[in-house]
Coordinates of C-alpha atoms in Angstrom, one line a residue:
P206 CA -9.9 34.9 62.3
P207 CA -13.5 35.2 63.5
G208 CA -14.9 38.7 63.1
A209 CA -11.9 39.9 61.0
R210 CA -12.5 42.6 58.4
P211 CA -10.8 42.0 55.1
D212 CA -8.9 44.9 53.6
G213 CA -10.8 47.3 51.4
P214 CA -13.6 49.8 51.8
G215 CA -17.2 48.5 52.1
I216 CA -16.2 44.9 52.9
P217 CA -18.6 43.5 55.5
R218 CA -17.4 41.8 58.7
L219 CA -17.4 38.1 58.0
E220 CA -18.1 35.3 60.5
P221 CA -17.3 31.6 60.4
G222 CA -20.0 29.6 58.6
E223 CA -21.0 32.4 56.2
L224 CA -21.5 31.6 52.5
L225 CA -19.5 33.9 50.2
L226 CA -19.9 34.7 46.5
V227 CA -16.5 35.0 45.0
A228 CA -15.1 35.5 41.5
P229 CA -12.0 33.3 40.8
E230 CA -9.0 35.2 39.5
E231 CA -5.8 33.2 39.4
E232 CA -5.0 29.5 39.9
L233 CA -2.2 29.3 42.5
A234 CA -2.1 25.4 42.7
S235 CA -4.2 22.5 41.6
D236 CA -6.6 23.0 44.5
L237 CA -6.0 26.6 45.4
W238 CA -7.2 29.8 43.7
S239 CA -7.1 33.5 44.5
A240 CA -10.5 35.1 44.3
R241 CA -12.3 38.4 44.6
L242 CA -15.1 38.7 47.2
V243 CA -18.3 39.7 45.5
G244 CA -20.7 39.4 48.4
A245 CA -21.7 37.5 51.5
Y246 CA -25.1 35.7 51.7
G247 CA -25.1 34.8 55.4
R248 CA -24.9 31.7 57.6
E249 CA -25.0 28.4 55.7
D250 CA -27.5 27.0 58.3
D251 CA -30.0 29.8 57.7
V252 CA -32.9 28.4 55.8
A253 CA -33.4 31.8 54.1
V254 CA -29.9 31.6 52.8
Q255 CA -30.5 28.1 51.4
E256 CA -33.7 29.3 49.7
E257 CA -31.7 32.2 48.2
L258 CA -29.2 29.7 46.7
V259 CA -31.9 27.5 45.3
K260 CA -33.7 30.4 43.7
L261 CA -30.4 31.5 42.1
N262 CA -29.6 28.0 41.0
H263 CA -32.9 27.6 39.1
E264 CA -33.4 31.2 38.1
A265 CA -36.7 31.4 40.0
P266 CA -38.7 34.6 39.4
R267 CA -38.0 37.3 41.9
E268 CA -39.1 41.0 41.8
F269 CA -42.1 41.9 39.6
P270 CA -41.2 44.3 36.8
P271 CA -42.3 47.9 37.3
A272 CA -45.0 47.7 34.6
A273 CA -46.7 44.8 36.4
L274 CA -46.6 46.5 39.7
A275 CA -48.0 49.7 38.2
E276 CA -50.9 47.8 36.7
A277 CA -51.6 46.1 40.0
A278 CA -51.5 49.5 41.8
R279 CA -54.2 50.8 39.5
L280 CA -56.6 48.1 40.6
P281 CA -59.0 48.8 43.5
A282 CA -58.4 47.4 47.0
A283 CA -61.8 45.6 46.8
P284 CA -64.5 45.1 44.2
G285 CA -67.2 47.7 44.0
P286 CA -70.8 48.0 42.7
A287 CA -69.6 48.5 39.1
D288 CA -67.8 45.1 39.3
F289 CA -71.0 43.4 40.5
A290 CA -73.0 44.3 37.4
G291 CA -74.4 41.2 35.6
R292 CA -73.3 38.9 38.4
E293 CA -75.4 36.7 40.6
D294 CA -75.3 37.6 44.3
V295 CA -74.6 34.5 46.3
R296 CA -73.4 36.3 49.4
D297 CA -76.1 34.6 51.4
L298 CA -74.6 31.1 50.8
P299 CA -72.3 29.9 53.6
L300 CA -69.4 29.2 51.3
V301 CA -66.1 28.4 53.2
T302 CA -62.4 28.1 52.4
I303 CA -60.5 25.2 53.8
D304 CA -56.7 25.4 53.6
G305 CA -53.5 24.9 55.5
A306 CA -53.0 26.9 58.7
D307 CA -50.3 29.1 57.0
A308 CA -52.1 29.7 53.7
R309 CA -52.6 33.3 52.6
D310 CA -54.0 33.0 49.1
F311 CA -57.6 31.6 49.2
D312 CA -58.7 30.8 45.7
D313 CA -61.5 28.3 46.3
A314 CA -64.5 28.1 48.5
V315 CA -67.0 25.2 48.8
H316 CA -70.6 24.6 49.9
V317 CA -72.6 21.3 49.9
E318 CA -76.4 21.1 50.0
R319 CA -78.3 17.9 50.5
R320 CA -81.0 17.1 47.9
D321 CA -83.5 14.3 47.8
S322 CA -81.6 12.6 45.0
G323 CA -78.2 13.3 46.3
W324 CA -76.3 16.5 46.8
L325 CA -75.6 19.8 45.1
L326 CA -71.9 20.7 45.2
R327 CA -70.9 24.4 44.8
V328 CA -67.3 25.4 44.1
A329 CA -66.5 29.1 43.9
I330 CA -63.2 30.1 42.4
A331 CA -61.6 33.5 42.6
D332 CA -62.3 35.4 39.3
V333 CA -58.7 36.5 38.6
S334 CA -59.5 36.9 34.9
H335 CA -61.7 40.0 35.8
Y336 CA -58.5 41.8 36.8
V337 CA -55.7 40.1 34.9
R338 CA -56.3 40.6 31.2
P339 CA -54.1 40.1 28.1
G340 CA -53.2 43.1 26.1
R341 CA -50.5 45.7 25.5
G342 CA -49.6 49.0 27.0
A343 CA -51.2 49.9 30.3
V344 CA -53.1 46.5 30.4
G345 CA -51.3 43.3 29.9
A346 CA -48.1 43.5 32.0
L347 CA -49.6 41.5 34.8
D348 CA -50.7 38.8 32.3
A349 CA -47.3 38.7 30.6
E350 CA -45.5 38.3 33.9
A351 CA -47.9 35.6 35.1
L352 CA -47.3 33.6 31.9
A353 CA -43.5 34.1 32.3
R354 CA -43.7 32.7 35.8
G355 CA -46.1 30.0 34.9
N356 CA -47.1 29.3 38.5
S357 CA -46.3 30.3 42.0
W358 CA -43.0 29.0 43.4
Y359 CA -43.2 27.8 46.9
F360 CA -40.4 27.4 49.4
P361 CA -40.4 26.4 53.1
R362 CA -40.3 30.0 54.4
S363 CA -41.2 32.1 51.4
V364 CA -43.1 32.1 48.1
E365 CA -42.5 33.8 44.8
P366 CA -46.1 34.3 43.7
M367 CA -47.4 34.3 40.2
L368 CA -49.3 37.5 40.9
P369 CA -48.2 40.4 43.1
P370 CA -49.3 40.1 46.7
A371 CA -51.9 42.9 46.3
L372 CA -53.8 40.4 44.1
S373 CA -52.7 37.0 45.4
N374 CA -53.2 37.8 49.1
G375 CA -55.7 40.7 48.7
L376 CA -58.0 41.6 45.9
C377 CA -58.4 38.0 44.5
S378 CA -58.1 36.1 47.8
L379 CA -61.5 34.8 49.1
R380 CA -60.9 36.2 52.6
P381 CA -63.8 35.7 55.1
G382 CA -66.4 38.4 55.4
E383 CA -65.2 40.3 52.4
D384 CA -67.0 40.7 49.0
R385 CA -65.2 38.9 46.2
L386 CA -65.7 38.1 42.5
A387 CA -65.8 34.5 41.6
L388 CA -66.8 31.9 39.0
L389 CA -69.3 29.4 40.5
V390 CA -69.7 25.7 39.5
E391 CA -72.9 24.1 40.7
L392 CA -72.7 20.3 40.2
P393 CA -75.6 18.0 41.1
L394 CA -74.4 14.5 42.2
D395 CA -76.6 11.5 42.9
E396 CA -76.3 9.0 45.7
N397 CA -73.5 7.1 43.8
G398 CA -71.5 10.2 43.0
R399 CA -72.6 10.4 39.3
P400 CA -72.6 14.0 38.1
G401 CA -75.6 15.7 36.5
A402 CA -75.7 18.7 34.3
P403 CA -73.5 21.5 35.8
R404 CA -74.3 25.2 35.9
F405 CA -71.7 27.9 35.7
A406 CA -72.1 31.5 36.7
S407 CA -70.2 34.7 37.4
V408 CA -71.0 35.7 41.0
V409 CA -70.2 38.0 43.9
M410 CA -69.7 36.0 47.1
R411 CA -68.6 36.5 50.7
S412 CA -66.8 33.6 52.4
A413 CA -68.5 32.7 55.7
A414 CA -65.4 31.2 57.3
R415 CA -61.7 30.6 56.8
L416 CA -61.2 27.0 58.0
T417 CA -58.1 24.9 58.3
Y418 CA -57.8 21.2 57.5
D419 CA -57.1 20.3 61.1
E420 CA -60.0 22.3 62.4
V421 CA -62.4 20.6 60.0
R422 CA -61.2 17.2 60.9
A423 CA -61.4 17.9 64.6
A424 CA -65.0 19.2 64.2
V425 CA -66.4 16.6 61.9
S426 CA -64.3 13.4 62.1
D427 CA -63.1 13.6 65.7
R428 CA -66.3 15.2 67.1
D429 CA -64.1 17.5 69.2
G430 CA -66.6 19.4 71.4
A431 CA -64.5 22.4 72.0
V432 CA -63.8 22.9 68.3
R433 CA -67.5 22.4 67.4
D434 CA -68.6 24.9 70.1
R435 CA -66.1 27.5 68.8
L436 CA -67.4 27.1 65.2
C437 CA -71.0 27.4 66.4
R438 CA -70.2 30.6 68.2
A439 CA -68.9 32.3 65.0
P440 CA -71.3 34.1 62.7
R441 CA -73.3 31.5 60.7
G442 CA -71.3 28.9 62.5
A443 CA -74.2 26.5 63.0
E444 CA -74.9 26.6 59.3
V445 CA -71.3 26.0 58.5
L446 CA -71.0 23.0 60.8
A447 CA -74.2 21.4 59.4
M448 CA -72.9 22.0 55.9
L449 CA -69.5 20.3 56.7
E450 CA -71.4 17.2 57.8
E451 CA -73.0 16.9 54.4
A452 CA -69.7 17.7 52.7
F453 CA -68.0 14.7 54.4
A454 CA -70.9 12.4 53.3
L455 CA -70.5 13.6 49.7
Y456 CA -66.7 13.3 49.9
R457 CA -66.9 9.6 50.9
V458 CA -69.2 8.9 47.9
L459 CA -67.0 10.8 45.4
R460 CA -63.9 9.1 46.6
A461 CA -65.4 5.6 46.4
A462 CA -66.7 6.3 42.9
R463 CA -63.3 7.6 41.7
L464 CA -61.4 4.6 43.1
A465 CA -64.0 2.3 41.6
R466 CA -63.5 3.7 38.1
G467 CA -59.8 3.0 38.4
G468 CA -58.3 6.2 39.9
L469 CA -54.9 5.9 41.5
D470 CA -54.4 7.0 45.1
F471 CA -50.7 7.7 46.0
D472 CA -50.0 8.4 49.6
L473 CA -46.4 9.4 49.5
P474 CA -44.9 10.9 52.7
E475 CA -44.4 14.7 52.5
A476 CA -41.9 16.5 54.7
R477 CA -42.9 18.7 57.6
Y478 CA -40.1 21.0 58.9
E479 CA -39.6 22.7 62.2
F480 CA -37.7 26.0 62.5
D481 CA -36.4 28.0 65.4
D482 CA -36.6 31.8 65.7
S483 CA -33.1 32.3 64.1
G484 CA -34.1 30.6 60.9
R485 CA -32.5 27.2 61.5
V486 CA -34.2 24.0 60.7
T487 CA -34.6 21.9 64.0
G488 CA -36.5 18.9 62.8
V489 CA -38.1 17.1 60.0
G490 CA -41.1 14.7 60.1
V491 CA -43.9 13.5 58.0
A492 CA -46.8 15.9 57.3
E493 CA -50.1 14.4 58.3
R494 CA -52.7 14.0 55.5
H495 CA -56.2 13.2 56.5
D496 CA -59.8 13.2 55.2
A497 CA -60.2 17.0 55.3
H498 CA -57.4 17.3 52.7
R499 CA -59.0 14.5 50.6
L500 CA -62.4 16.2 50.8
I501 CA -61.1 19.3 49.1
E502 CA -59.2 17.2 46.6
E503 CA -62.3 15.3 45.5
F504 CA -64.4 18.5 45.3
M505 CA -61.7 20.2 43.1
I506 CA -61.4 17.2 40.9
A507 CA -65.2 17.2 40.4
A508 CA -65.2 20.9 39.5
N509 CA -62.2 20.5 37.1
E510 CA -63.9 17.6 35.3
A511 CA -67.2 19.5 35.0
V512 CA -65.4 22.5 33.3
A513 CA -63.4 20.2 31.0
R514 CA -66.6 18.5 29.9
R515 CA -68.3 21.8 29.3
L516 CA -65.5 23.3 27.3
G517 CA -64.7 20.1 25.4
A518 CA -68.3 19.6 24.2
G519 CA -67.5 21.5 21.0
G520 CA -68.2 24.9 19.6
G521 CA -66.3 26.8 22.2
P522 CA -62.9 28.3 22.4
E523 CA -59.7 26.2 22.6
F524 CA -58.2 25.6 26.1
L525 CA -55.5 23.5 27.8
Y526 CA -56.4 20.1 29.1
R527 CA -54.4 18.6 31.9
V528 CA -53.5 15.2 30.5
H529 CA -51.8 12.2 32.0
P530 CA -50.8 9.5 29.4
E531 CA -51.2 5.9 30.1
P532 CA -47.7 4.3 30.8
D533 CA -46.3 2.4 27.9
A534 CA -45.9 -1.3 27.9
E535 CA -42.1 -1.3 28.3
R536 CA -42.2 0.8 31.5
L537 CA -45.0 -1.3 32.9
E538 CA -43.2 -4.5 32.1
A539 CA -40.1 -3.2 33.9
L540 CA -42.2 -2.2 36.9
F541 CA -44.0 -5.5 37.2
A542 CA -40.7 -7.4 36.9
T543 CA -39.2 -5.3 39.7
L544 CA -42.2 -5.8 42.0
E545 CA -42.4 -9.5 41.3
A546 CA -38.7 -9.8 42.3
T547 CA -38.5 -7.5 45.2
A548 CA -41.1 -5.3 46.8
L549 CA -44.3 -7.2 47.4
E550 CA -45.0 -10.6 48.7
S551 CA -48.5 -10.6 47.2
L552 CA -49.3 -9.0 43.8
P553 CA -52.6 -8.9 42.0
P554 CA -53.2 -12.2 40.1
H555 CA -53.6 -10.5 36.7
L556 CA -50.8 -8.1 35.8
R557 CA -51.0 -8.9 32.1
R558 CA -53.8 -9.1 29.6
D559 CA -53.4 -11.1 26.4
G560 CA -49.7 -11.3 27.1
R561 CA -49.3 -7.5 27.5
P562 CA -48.8 -5.6 30.8
D563 CA -52.1 -4.2 32.0
A564 CA -52.0 -0.5 33.1
G565 CA -55.1 -1.1 35.2
A566 CA -53.2 -3.5 37.4
V567 CA -51.3 -0.5 39.0
R568 CA -54.3 0.3 41.2
G569 CA -54.4 -3.3 42.5
I570 CA -50.7 -3.1 43.3
L571 CA -51.1 0.1 45.3
A572 CA -54.1 -1.4 47.2
R573 CA -52.1 -4.5 48.1
A574 CA -49.2 -2.5 49.4
Q575 CA -51.3 -0.2 51.5
G576 CA -50.4 -0.4 55.2
S577 CA -47.4 -2.6 54.5
P578 CA -43.8 -1.7 55.4
Q579 CA -43.1 -1.5 51.6
E580 CA -46.0 0.9 50.9
F581 CA -43.9 4.0 50.1
V582 CA -41.4 2.0 48.1
V583 CA -44.2 0.5 46.0
D584 CA -45.9 3.9 45.6
R585 CA -42.7 5.5 44.4
L586 CA -41.9 2.6 42.0
C587 CA -45.4 2.9 40.5
L588 CA -45.1 6.7 40.3
R589 CA -41.8 6.6 38.5
A590 CA -43.2 4.2 36.0
L591 CA -45.9 6.7 35.0
P592 CA -45.3 9.6 32.6
Q593 CA -45.7 13.1 34.0
A594 CA -48.9 15.0 33.6
R595 CA -48.8 18.0 31.3
Y596 CA -50.8 20.7 29.6
Q597 CA -51.8 20.5 26.0
P598 CA -54.8 21.4 23.7
E599 CA -55.5 17.8 22.7
N600 CA -57.4 15.6 25.1
I601 CA -56.0 12.1 25.8
G602 CA -57.6 11.8 29.2
H603 CA -56.0 11.6 32.7
F604 CA -54.8 8.1 33.5
G605 CA -54.0 8.8 37.2
L606 CA -57.5 10.1 37.9
A607 CA -59.2 7.7 35.4
S608 CA -60.8 10.8 33.9
A609 CA -62.0 11.1 30.3
A610 CA -61.6 14.9 30.4
Y611 CA -59.8 17.0 32.9
C612 CA -58.4 20.5 33.1
H613 CA -57.1 22.9 35.7
F614 CA -59.6 25.5 36.8
T615 CA -59.6 25.8 40.6
S616 CA -56.3 27.7 41.3
P617 CA -56.1 30.8 39.0
I618 CA -54.2 32.7 41.7
R619 CA -51.2 30.4 41.5
R620 CA -51.4 28.7 38.0
Y621 CA -51.6 30.4 34.7
A622 CA -53.2 27.4 33.0
D623 CA -56.3 27.9 35.3
L624 CA -56.4 31.6 34.3
L625 CA -56.6 30.6 30.6
V626 CA -59.4 28.1 31.4
H627 CA -61.3 30.8 33.2
R628 CA -61.1 33.1 30.1
A629 CA -62.3 30.2 27.9
L630 CA -65.2 29.4 30.2
K631 CA -66.3 33.1 30.4
A632 CA -66.1 33.3 26.6
A633 CA -68.3 30.2 26.4
L634 CA -70.8 31.8 28.8
G635 CA -70.9 35.0 26.7
R636 CA -68.8 37.1 29.1
P637 CA -65.4 37.4 27.2
C638 CA -62.6 39.0 29.1
G639 CA -59.8 39.1 26.6
E640 CA -58.2 37.3 23.7
I641 CA -58.2 33.5 23.8
P642 CA -55.0 31.9 22.4
A643 CA -55.5 29.1 19.9
G644 CA -53.6 26.9 17.5
Q645 CA -49.9 26.8 17.7
R646 CA -49.8 29.7 20.0
L647 CA -51.8 27.7 22.6
V648 CA -49.4 24.8 22.1
R649 CA -46.4 27.0 22.8
I650 CA -48.1 28.4 25.9
G651 CA -48.7 24.8 27.1
D652 CA -45.1 24.0 26.5
Q653 CA -44.0 27.1 28.5
L654 CA -46.2 26.1 31.4
N655 CA -44.9 22.6 31.4
R656 CA -41.3 23.9 31.6
R657 CA -42.0 26.3 34.4
E658 CA -43.8 23.6 36.4
R659 CA -40.8 21.3 36.1
A660 CA -38.5 24.1 37.1
A661 CA -40.5 24.8 40.2
M662 CA -40.5 21.1 41.0
D663 CA -36.7 21.0 40.7
C664 CA -36.6 23.8 43.2
E665 CA -38.7 21.8 45.6
R666 CA -36.5 18.7 45.3
E667 CA -33.2 20.6 45.8
M668 CA -34.7 22.5 48.7
A669 CA -35.8 19.3 50.3
R670 CA -32.2 17.9 50.0
R671 CA -30.7 21.0 51.5
L672 CA -33.1 21.0 54.5
A673 CA -32.5 17.3 55.1
C674 CA -28.7 17.9 55.1
L675 CA -29.1 20.9 57.5
C676 CA -31.3 18.9 59.8
L677 CA -28.9 15.9 60.1
A678 CA -25.7 17.9 60.2
G679 CA -24.3 17.5 63.7
H680 CA -25.8 14.1 64.2
E681 CA -22.9 12.2 62.7
G682 CA -22.4 8.9 64.5
E683 CA -26.0 8.4 65.4
H684 CA -28.0 5.4 64.4
F685 CA -31.1 5.5 62.1
S686 CA -33.5 2.8 61.0
G687 CA -34.8 2.9 57.5
V688 CA -36.0 1.0 54.4
I689 CA -34.1 0.5 51.1
S690 CA -35.8 2.9 48.7
G691 CA -33.5 2.6 45.7
V692 CA -30.7 0.5 44.4
T693 CA -28.2 1.7 41.8
P694 CA -24.8 0.5 40.4
F695 CA -23.1 2.9 42.7
G696 CA -24.9 2.4 46.0
I697 CA -28.1 2.0 48.0
F698 CA -30.6 4.7 48.9
V699 CA -32.2 4.4 52.3
E700 CA -35.3 6.3 53.4
L701 CA -35.0 7.0 57.1
E702 CA -37.8 6.0 59.4
G703 CA -40.2 8.8 60.6
M704 CA -38.8 11.3 58.1
P705 CA -39.1 11.5 54.3
V706 CA -35.3 11.8 54.0
E707 CA -33.0 9.7 51.9
G708 CA -29.4 8.9 52.6
M709 CA -27.0 6.7 50.6
V710 CA -24.8 3.8 51.4
R711 CA -22.0 4.0 48.8
L712 CA -21.0 0.8 47.0
E713 CA -17.4 1.5 48.0
D714 CA -18.5 1.2 51.7
L715 CA -19.8 -2.4 51.1
T716 CA -16.3 -3.9 51.6
D717 CA -17.4 -7.4 52.5
D718 CA -17.9 -8.6 49.0
W719 CA -18.0 -7.9 45.2
Y720 CA -21.5 -7.0 44.2
R721 CA -23.4 -7.6 41.0
Y722 CA -26.1 -5.1 40.1
D723 CA -29.3 -6.5 38.6
P724 CA -31.2 -3.6 36.8
E725 CA -34.4 -5.6 36.4
R726 CA -34.6 -6.7 40.1
L727 CA -33.0 -3.5 41.3
S728 CA -30.7 -5.3 43.6
L729 CA -27.0 -5.8 44.5
T730 CA -26.0 -9.4 45.1
G731 CA -22.7 -10.5 46.7
E732 CA -20.6 -12.7 44.5
R733 CA -19.1 -14.7 47.4
H734 CA -21.6 -14.6 50.2
G735 CA -24.8 -14.2 48.3
R736 CA -26.1 -11.3 50.4
V737 CA -28.8 -9.3 48.6
W738 CA -29.6 -5.6 48.9
T739 CA -33.0 -5.0 47.4
L740 CA -35.9 -2.7 47.6
G741 CA -38.2 -2.6 50.7
V742 CA -35.6 -4.3 53.0
P743 CA -35.4 -2.7 56.5
V744 CA -31.9 -1.6 57.4
R745 CA -30.1 -0.1 60.4
T746 CA -27.5 2.5 59.6
R747 CA -25.1 5.0 61.1
L748 CA -24.9 8.5 59.8
E749 CA -21.3 8.8 58.6
N750 CA -21.2 12.3 57.0
V751 CA -23.4 15.2 55.7
D752 CA -21.9 17.0 52.8
M753 CA -23.7 20.3 52.1
G754 CA -21.6 20.9 49.0
R755 CA -22.7 17.7 47.3
L756 CA -26.0 17.6 49.1
E757 CA -25.2 14.1 50.2
I758 CA -26.2 12.2 53.4
R759 CA -23.8 9.3 53.7
L760 CA -24.8 6.3 55.7
L761 CA -23.0 3.1 56.7
P762 CA -24.9 -0.2 57.3
L763 CA -24.8 -1.6 60.9
D764 CA -26.1 -5.0 59.8
M765 CA -25.5 -7.1 56.7
P766 CA -28.4 -9.0 55.2
P767 CA -28.3 -12.8 55.6
P768 CA -26.9 -14.8 52.7
G769 CA -29.3 -15.2 49.8
A770 CA -31.4 -18.2 49.0
A771 CA -30.1 -21.4 47.5
G772 CA -28.8 -20.9 44.0
Q773 CA -27.1 -17.6 44.7
R774 CA -23.5 -17.6 43.5
R775 CA -21.0 -18.1 46.3
G776 CA -17.3 -18.6 46.7
K777 CA -14.6 -17.0 44.7
P778 CA -15.8 -15.0 41.7
R779 CA -15.1 -16.4 38.3
S780 CA -12.0 -15.4 36.5
G781 CA -12.3 -11.9 35.1
S782 CA -15.6 -11.2 36.8
R783 CA -14.2 -8.5 39.0
K784 CA -13.2 -6.3 36.1
N785 CA -15.1 -7.6 33.1
A786 CA -18.5 -8.9 34.2
P787 CA -21.1 -6.3 33.6
G788 CA -22.6 -4.8 36.8
T789 CA -19.9 -6.4 39.1
T790 CA -18.4 -3.7 41.2
R791 CA -16.7 -3.0 44.5
G792 CA -15.4 -0.2 46.5
R793 CA -13.3 2.1 44.4
R794 CA -16.0 3.3 42.0
R795 CA -16.7 7.0 42.2
A796 CA -20.1 7.4 43.7
A797 CA -22.8 9.6 42.2
T798 CA -24.5 11.9 44.6
P799 CA -28.2 12.0 45.4
A800 CA -28.3 15.5 44.1
R801 CA -26.8 14.4 40.8
E802 CA -29.4 11.6 40.5
E803 CA -32.2 14.1 41.2
R804 CA -31.0 16.2 38.3
R805 CA -31.3 13.1 36.1
G806 CA -34.9 12.7 37.2
R807 CA -34.4 9.5 39.2
R808 CA -36.5 10.7 42.1
A809 CA -39.5 12.0 40.3
P810 CA -42.0 13.3 43.0
A811 CA -45.7 13.5 42.8
S812 CA -46.2 16.3 40.3
E813 CA -49.8 16.9 41.0
R814 CA -49.8 19.2 44.0
R815 CA -52.0 21.9 45.3
K816 CA -49.8 24.0 47.7
P817 CA -47.1 23.1 50.2
G818 CA -48.8 21.4 53.1
A819 CA -51.5 19.9 50.9
R820 CA -51.4 16.6 49.1
A821 CA -52.0 15.5 45.5
G822 CA -55.5 15.9 44.0
R823 CA -56.4 19.5 44.3
G824 CA -53.8 20.3 41.7
R825 CA -53.7 17.2 39.7

């Protein structure tokens, strides 16, 4: 009964809805076991409890080892005069950080200056390599732990940082009004966004302001008088506001230049969750992404490319590129065939060149889909057709950015690859700060970072499913509109309107017909009535069930699509087609769950992220 205390000393009082960790002991029946209570995690609807489960499931890093904490404790609370030796003093520059409202680790600051021939872009990045150095004994524990973690692991209500908070939120964070060590990239850009010769320097800086994306948009894009007045009243506020005006002018030029050279621009919806004071999720919507986000993305891309060009020019230490291979012909052909059959009414005229699929056509496909009801379906289909970006010492370019040379340099607080690039750049500038890995050792480090990045992404996907289930639990029977976002032999995935949440209509619930699955068109077609379920089709559904154990949101269709066009098969199926025809199924088949399909990699998300709350680009 509620509140009952099990027999035995030290057993906590348990309440209905709590998740328990138990050890099975004896099978009493086919579906009944006796078990020993190991511990209680808390309420199932508590987001912190769900985060704990995901961290356990994926073995996310938790407490820092004592040696790493001891090394962090020996570092100063702030840099001092001895740390400034040999560095340029740029504390007079009104550099600013622009991040999400809830950000705590500020690893990049920007400044833009208008020049007669264009602009001078300055990007200052926290000099983490000054404090975190490879080695053994008293020095090296922080570096070893950062490599083991690979990156910071972000969750809706918590973070498992790559570095202890004393560094990530303190000593290395570019907090406003505080002296900080940084590496500075000065990049001249002409009126068309073409880069000139960059300059790199070790500096001491002082951020003039900690700005948020929404604040910057309100001040510059929306011309909000109240926000502009507030900025101007702050120390150096007038300088900052004038600088932001030039920053937006440069951003528009850089973005146009990148898209003109063939860069891809995915605009996939990202979830925004709402929570109450007790830790329950109360709503889910789409996080807004606007030009202030894109401005920082473009500036970080420009800085990353400048560093990659400098280090890749030859004669310097080895480092890890961030590469994104061009999709192979087979995957492109499958993508084009699917789009031609389902998602878009209008495709670019030239999808193939000399009879082979043209990877450059992907940008035209994305542009044609922009603003249409099928935009997110097309974006996801294109994204899934692309290989994942990765770290490696050999440069093969970055297809998604249409970049000949690219690396990660701008987030050393949260990515180990950036820390390695910082060390390589400082060595190239004659300020070495530790051993630089090379050869097969560097290859192995790249492989380790790729694995840790994928593991962190798996955490994000599972967490998103759990929050979606928690948000919709209790709304069974309600009606939801959506768009078909996936079709499989076992059912139909539907993305709900106004929230980036997918539910599934099981094939066994389509009891009106026998359906044939077409893997090329990604569709289910009724054998008798010719109804076609395919990508991009709007549907109205009823929420049937939310299963937290399977992480499944089960939907039932309220409407059936009209019979297909002439030529679709109708009437009674041919003899044997119900059991023997490949892809022809109905009803009784065991349905795979969305969670299972995620583990197979069906729902590959954008892998190029900065932080939760920011979009692709800054971390590409």
